[in-house]
PDB file of C-alpha atoms in Angstrom:
ATOM      1  CA  MET A 167      -6.272   4.173  -2.419  1.00  0.00           C
ATOM      2  CA  SER A 168      -6.437   1.819  -5.345  1.00  0.00           C
ATOM      3  CA  ARG A 169      -5.083  -1.693  -5.750  1.00  0.00           C
ATOM      4  CA  TRP A 170      -2.885  -3.321  -3.059  1.00  0.00           C
ATOM      5  CA  ILE A 171       0.344  -2.394  -1.315  1.00  0.00           C
ATOM      6  CA  GLY A 172       3.569  -4.291  -1.890  1.00  0.00           C
ATOM      7  CA  LEU A 173       2.688  -6.146  -5.088  1.00  0.00           C
ATOM      8  CA  GLN A 174       5.638  -4.819  -7.073  1.00  0.00           C
ATOM      9  CA  GLY A 175       8.017  -5.737  -4.248  1.00  0.00           C
ATOM     10  CA  THR A 176       6.409  -9.152  -3.834  1.00  0.00           C
ATOM     11  CA  SER A 177       6.884  -9.912  -7.518  1.00  0.00           C
ATOM     12  CA  ARG A 178      10.505  -8.799  -7.462  1.00  0.00           C
ATOM     13  CA  ILE A 179      11.317 -10.841  -4.353  1.00  0.00           C
ATOM     14  CA  VAL A 180       9.747 -13.965  -5.849  1.00  0.00           C
ATOM     15  CA  ARG A 181      11.709 -13.562  -9.092  1.00  0.00           C
ATOM     16  CA  GLU A 182      15.041 -12.811  -7.368  1.00  0.00           C
ATOM     17  CA  HIS A 183      14.727 -15.295  -4.469  1.00  0.00           C
ATOM     18  CA  ARG A 184      12.682 -18.061  -6.034  1.00  0.00           C
ATOM     19  CA  LYS A 185      14.589 -20.876  -4.306  1.00  0.00           C
ATOM     20  CA  GLU A 186      13.875 -19.566  -0.787  1.00  0.00           C
ATOM     21  CA  VAL A 187      10.243 -18.789  -1.621  1.00  0.00           C
ATOM     22  CA  SER A 188       9.729 -22.171  -3.328  1.00  0.00           C
ATOM     23  CA  ALA A 189      10.786 -23.948  -0.167  1.00  0.00           C
ATOM     24  CA  ARG A 190       7.853 -22.382   1.715  1.00  0.00           C
ATOM     25  CA  LEU A 191       5.038 -21.643  -0.730  1.00  0.00           C
ATOM     26  CA  PRO A 192       3.108 -23.585  -3.419  1.00  0.00           C
ATOM     27  CA  VAL A 193       4.247 -23.321  -7.052  1.00  0.00           C
ATOM     28  CA  ARG A 194       0.870 -21.996  -8.257  1.00  0.00           C
ATOM     29  CA  MET A 195       1.018 -19.140  -5.729  1.00  0.00           C
ATOM     30  CA  ILE A 196       4.580 -18.300  -6.774  1.00  0.00           C
ATOM     31  CA  GLN A 197       3.645 -18.209 -10.470  1.00  0.00           C
ATOM     32  CA  GLN A 198       0.792 -15.814  -9.713  1.00  0.00           C
ATOM     33  CA  MET A 199       3.015 -13.571  -7.572  1.00  0.00           C
ATOM     34  CA  GLU A 200       5.558 -13.246 -10.366  1.00  0.00           C
ATOM     35  CA  THR A 201       3.003 -11.245 -12.358  1.00  0.00           C
ATOM     36  CA  PHE A 202       2.110  -8.864  -9.518  1.00  0.00           C
ATOM     37  CA  GLY A 203       4.696  -6.290 -10.547  1.00  0.00           C
ATOM     38  CA  ASP A 204       3.623  -6.050 -14.169  1.00  0.00           C
ATOM     39  CA  ALA A 205       2.835  -2.456 -15.022  1.00  0.00           C
ATOM     40  CA  LEU A 206      -0.845  -1.700 -15.281  1.00  0.00           C
ATOM     41  CA  PRO A 207      -2.140   1.465 -16.924  1.00  0.00           C
ATOM     42  CA  MET A 208      -3.418   4.080 -14.501  1.00  0.00           C
ATOM     43  CA  SER A 209      -5.535   5.733 -17.193  1.00  0.00           C
ATOM     44  CA  VAL A 210      -8.768   4.109 -15.987  1.00  0.00           C
ATOM     45  CA  GLU A 211      -8.122   5.216 -12.397  1.00  0.00           C
ATOM     46  CA  ALA A 212      -7.236   8.733 -13.523  1.00  0.00           C
ATOM     47  CA  GLU A 213     -10.399   8.946 -15.623  1.00  0.00           C
ATOM     48  CA  ILE A 214     -12.555   7.783 -12.711  1.00  0.00           C
ATOM     49  CA  ALA A 215     -10.751  10.074 -10.245  1.00  0.00           C
ATOM     50  CA  ALA A 216     -11.484  13.078 -12.468  1.00  0.00           C
ATOM     51  CA  HIS A 217     -15.189  12.684 -11.627  1.00  0.00           C
ATOM     52  CA  PHE A 218     -14.584  12.768  -7.854  1.00  0.00           C
ATOM     53  CA  ASP A 219     -12.735  16.057  -7.312  1.00  0.00           C
ATOM     54  CA  VAL A 220      -9.426  14.309  -6.592  1.00  0.00           C
ATOM     55  CA  CYS A 221      -6.904  16.991  -5.653  1.00  0.00           C
ATOM     56  CA  ASP A 222      -3.900  14.638  -5.501  1.00  0.00           C
ATOM     57  CA  MET A 223      -3.250  11.262  -7.108  1.00  0.00           C
ATOM     58  CA  ARG A 224       0.135   9.640  -6.716  1.00  0.00           C
ATOM     59  CA  GLU A 225       1.710   6.254  -7.226  1.00  0.00           C
ATOM     60  CA  ILE A 226       2.968   4.840  -3.941  1.00  0.00           C
ATOM     61  CA  ARG A 227       6.223   3.247  -5.243  1.00  0.00           C
ATOM     62  CA  THR A 228       9.493   3.061  -3.241  1.00  0.00           C
ATOM     63  CA  GLY A 229       9.189   2.897   0.528  1.00  0.00           C
ATOM     64  CA  GLY A 230       5.672   1.547   0.418  1.00  0.00           C
ATOM     65  CA  ILE A 231       2.493   2.978   1.829  1.00  0.00           C
ATOM     66  CA  TRP A 232       4.229   4.536   4.855  1.00  0.00           C
ATOM     67  CA  ARG A 233       6.511   6.650   2.666  1.00  0.00           C
ATOM     68  CA  GLY A 234       3.636   7.493   0.330  1.00  0.00           C
ATOM     69  CA  LEU A 235       1.495   8.738   3.200  1.00  0.00           C
ATOM     70  CA  TRP A 236       4.407  10.621   4.777  1.00  0.00           C
ATOM     71  CA  LYS A 237       5.171  12.427   1.501  1.00  0.00           C
ATOM     72  CA  LEU A 238       1.503  13.207   0.913  1.00  0.00           C
ATOM     73  CA  ALA A 239       1.194  14.848   4.340  1.00  0.00           C
ATOM     74  CA  GLU A 240       4.533  16.621   3.926  1.00  0.00           C
ATOM     75  CA  ASP A 241       3.729  17.964   0.443  1.00  0.00           C
ATOM     76  CA  HIS A 242       0.365  19.356   1.541  1.00  0.00           C
ATOM     77  CA  GLU A 243       1.520  20.416   5.036  1.00  0.00           C
ATOM     78  CA  VAL A 244      -1.289  18.481   6.712  1.00  0.00           C
ATOM     79  CA  GLY A 245      -1.726  15.637   9.131  1.00  0.00           C
ATOM     80  CA  LEU A 246      -3.507  12.380   8.535  1.00  0.00           C
ATOM     81  CA  THR A 247      -5.198   9.548  10.352  1.00  0.00           C
ATOM     82  CA  VAL A 248      -5.051   6.120   8.740  1.00  0.00           C
ATOM     83  CA  GLN A 249      -6.868   2.937   9.744  1.00  0.00           C
ATOM     84  CA  LEU A 250      -4.343   0.101   9.428  1.00  0.00           C
ATOM     85  CA  TRP A 251      -7.072  -2.488   8.865  1.00  0.00           C
ATOM     86  CA  SER A 252      -8.306  -0.571   5.808  1.00  0.00           C
ATOM     87  CA  ILE A 253      -5.018  -0.681   3.899  1.00  0.00           C
ATOM     88  CA  PRO A 254      -5.358  -3.332   1.176  1.00  0.00           C
ATOM     89  CA  VAL A 255      -2.613  -5.935   1.398  1.00  0.00           C
ATOM     90  CA  ARG A 256      -2.793  -9.375  -0.196  1.00  0.00           C
ATOM     91  CA  GLN A 257      -2.061 -12.492   1.804  1.00  0.00           C
ATOM     92  CA  GLU A 258       0.631 -13.456  -0.701  1.00  0.00           C
ATOM     93  CA  THR A 259       2.561 -10.270   0.138  1.00  0.00           C
ATOM     94  CA  ILE A 260       2.290 -11.017   3.848  1.00  0.00           C
ATOM     95  CA  GLU A 261       3.538 -14.585   3.298  1.00  0.00           C
ATOM     96  CA  VAL A 262       6.583 -13.455   1.289  1.00  0.00           C
ATOM     97  CA  CYS A 263       7.399 -10.708   3.802  1.00  0.00           C
ATOM     98  CA  GLU A 264       7.240 -13.215   6.668  1.00  0.00           C
ATOM     99  CA  ILE A 265       9.763 -15.474   4.920  1.00  0.00           C
ATOM    100  CA  PHE A 266      12.310 -12.638   4.778  1.00  0.00           C
ATOM    101  CA  GLY A 267      11.336 -10.664   7.904  1.00  0.00           C
ATOM    102  CA  LEU A 268      10.134  -7.642   5.916  1.00  0.00           C
ATOM    103  CA  ASN A 269       7.442  -5.063   6.647  1.00  0.00           C
ATOM    104  CA  PRO A 270       4.821  -5.104   3.858  1.00  0.00           C
ATOM    105  CA  TYR A 271       3.889  -1.478   4.649  1.00  0.00           C
ATOM    106  CA  GLU A 272       7.408  -0.368   3.681  1.00  0.00           C
ATOM    107  CA  LEU A 273       7.689  -2.517   0.558  1.00  0.00           C
ATOM    108  CA  LEU A 274       7.900  -1.355  -3.055  1.00  0.00           C
ATOM    109  CA  SER A 275       4.288  -0.655  -4.090  1.00  0.00           C
ATOM    110  CA  GLY A 276       4.309   0.582  -7.672  1.00  0.00           C
ATOM    111  CA  ASN A 277       0.931   0.332  -9.426  1.00  0.00           C
ATOM    112  CA  ALA A 278      -0.920   1.288  -6.211  1.00  0.00           C
ATOM    113  CA  PHE A 279      -2.229   4.847  -5.940  1.00  0.00           C
ATOM    114  CA  LEU A 280      -3.155   7.273  -3.181  1.00  0.00           C
ATOM    115  CA  MET A 281      -5.946   9.691  -4.023  1.00  0.00           C
ATOM    116  CA  VAL A 282      -7.235  12.621  -1.981  1.00  0.00           C
ATOM    117  CA  THR A 283     -10.897  13.566  -2.219  1.00  0.00           C
ATOM    118  CA  ASP A 284     -13.820  14.462   0.030  1.00  0.00           C
ATOM    119  CA  ARG A 285     -15.787  11.762  -1.777  1.00  0.00           C
ATOM    120  CA  GLY A 286     -13.685   8.727  -0.853  1.00  0.00           C
ATOM    121  CA  GLU A 287     -16.481   6.193  -0.397  1.00  0.00           C
ATOM    122  CA  ALA A 288     -18.030   7.060  -3.764  1.00  0.00           C
ATOM    123  CA  LEU A 289     -14.618   6.951  -5.480  1.00  0.00           C
ATOM    124  CA  ALA A 290     -13.825   3.546  -3.953  1.00  0.00           C
ATOM    125  CA  ALA A 291     -17.207   2.231  -5.139  1.00  0.00           C
ATOM    126  CA  ALA A 292     -16.604   3.564  -8.664  1.00  0.00           C
ATOM    127  CA  LEU A 293     -13.170   1.924  -8.766  1.00  0.00           C
ATOM    128  CA  GLU A 294     -14.660  -1.391  -7.638  1.00  0.00           C
ATOM    129  CA  LYS A 295     -17.352  -1.115 -10.305  1.00  0.00           C
ATOM    130  CA  ALA A 296     -14.554  -0.721 -12.891  1.00  0.00           C
ATOM    131  CA  GLY A 297     -12.802  -3.858 -11.571  1.00  0.00           C
ATOM    132  CA  ILE A 298     -10.080  -1.989  -9.644  1.00  0.00           C
ATOM    133  CA  HIS A 299      -9.777  -2.592  -5.917  1.00  0.00           C
ATOM    134  CA  GLY A 300     -10.463   0.654  -4.058  1.00  0.00           C
ATOM    135  CA  ALA A 301     -10.482   1.476  -0.348  1.00  0.00           C
ATOM    136  CA  VAL A 302     -10.819   4.478   1.920  1.00  0.00           C
ATOM    137  CA  ILE A 303      -7.867   4.137   4.284  1.00  0.00           C
ATOM    138  CA  GLY A 304      -8.010   7.387   6.241  1.00  0.00           C
ATOM    139  CA  GLN A 305      -8.475  11.101   6.213  1.00  0.00           C
ATOM    140  CA  ILE A 306      -6.505  14.329   6.057  1.00  0.00           C
ATOM    141  CA  THR A 307      -6.437  16.373   9.289  1.00  0.00           C
ATOM    142  CA  ASP A 308      -5.651  19.961  10.213  1.00  0.00           C
ATOM    143  CA  SER A 309      -2.856  18.931  12.579  1.00  0.00           C
ATOM    144  CA  HIS A 310       0.594  17.873  11.415  1.00  0.00           C
ATOM    145  CA  ASP A 311       0.285  14.533  13.233  1.00  0.00           C
ATOM    146  CA  ARG A 312       0.542  11.397  11.127  1.00  0.00           C
ATOM    147  CA  ILE A 313      -1.460   8.826  13.053  1.00  0.00           C
ATOM    148  CA  VAL A 314      -2.000   5.137  12.364  1.00  0.00           C
ATOM    149  CA  LEU A 315      -4.920   3.502  14.182  1.00  0.00           C
ATOM    150  CA  HIS A 316      -4.905  -0.238  14.775  1.00  0.00           C
ATOM    151  CA  ARG A 317      -7.122  -2.674  16.608  1.00  0.00           C
ATOM    152  CA  THR A 318      -5.878  -4.851  19.439  1.00  0.00           C
ATOM    153  CA  SER A 319      -7.577  -7.192  21.873  1.00  0.00           C
ATOM    154  CA  GLN A 320      -7.521  -4.267  24.339  1.00  0.00           C
ATOM    155  CA  GLY A 321      -9.311  -1.955  21.891  1.00  0.00           C
ATOM    156  CA  MET A 322      -8.250   0.791  19.508  1.00  0.00           C
ATOM    157  CA  LYS A 323      -4.620   1.909  19.709  1.00  0.00           C
ATOM    158  CA  LYS A 324      -2.845   4.701  17.928  1.00  0.00           C
ATOM    159  CA  ARG A 325       0.751   5.244  16.997  1.00  0.00           C
ATOM    160  CA  TYR A 326       2.539   7.935  15.084  1.00  0.00           C
ATOM    161  CA  LEU A 327       3.940   7.244  11.664  1.00  0.00           C
ATOM    162  CA  ASN A 328       7.739   7.300  11.759  1.00  0.00           C
ATOM    163  CA  ARG A 329       9.783   9.115   9.149  1.00  0.00           C
ATOM    164  CA  PRO A 330      10.247   6.440   6.463  1.00  0.00           C
ATOM    165  CA  GLY A 331      13.601   4.818   5.873  1.00  0.00           C
ATOM    166  CA  ALA A 332      14.839   2.718   2.979  1.00  0.00           C
ATOM    167  CA  ASP A 333      12.497   0.424   1.110  1.00  0.00           C
ATOM    168  CA  GLU A 334      12.324  -3.070   2.603  1.00  0.00           C
ATOM    169  CA  ILE A 335      13.437  -4.520  -0.735  1.00  0.00           C
ATOM    170  CA  GLU A 336      16.881  -3.055  -0.038  1.00  0.00           C
ATOM    171  CA  LYS A 337      17.330  -5.473   2.895  1.00  0.00           C
ATOM    172  CA  LEU A 338      17.601  -8.444   0.555  1.00  0.00           C
TER     173      LEU A 338
END
């Protein structure tokens, strides 16, 4: 994937609930977060992706990364395994979500893209070289299971991705 999850939602929350956010976070951080949702052209990502046999590229948008992954698996009739620790999320998004009790993985994530390719590591490196954050967050599988792996103090745990509900932004 490219960029970070939840930035569009973070920006919107900060603009619409500035008083509550200002009571908990520094002004400089709030000013930066207000720009997170600004539309960025995907043309550079699309041009880079074209060199890496990307068979699907989609903006994550409403419902966050969980909905984006669910739809990707559903549209291609495949399963997937995702490493939670690999999903790029900024600390600012986590802070804002904690204030309002929201899940950053289900938050409006426009301007972040999922891309499917067999050459994920090379694509992520090319994105980084172009100044765009890129990360390999998982892989497509032959099963229809949608698995999220996460690390705990007891070792690796897995859970199944639930059918996504409404975007977290709708709770405010």
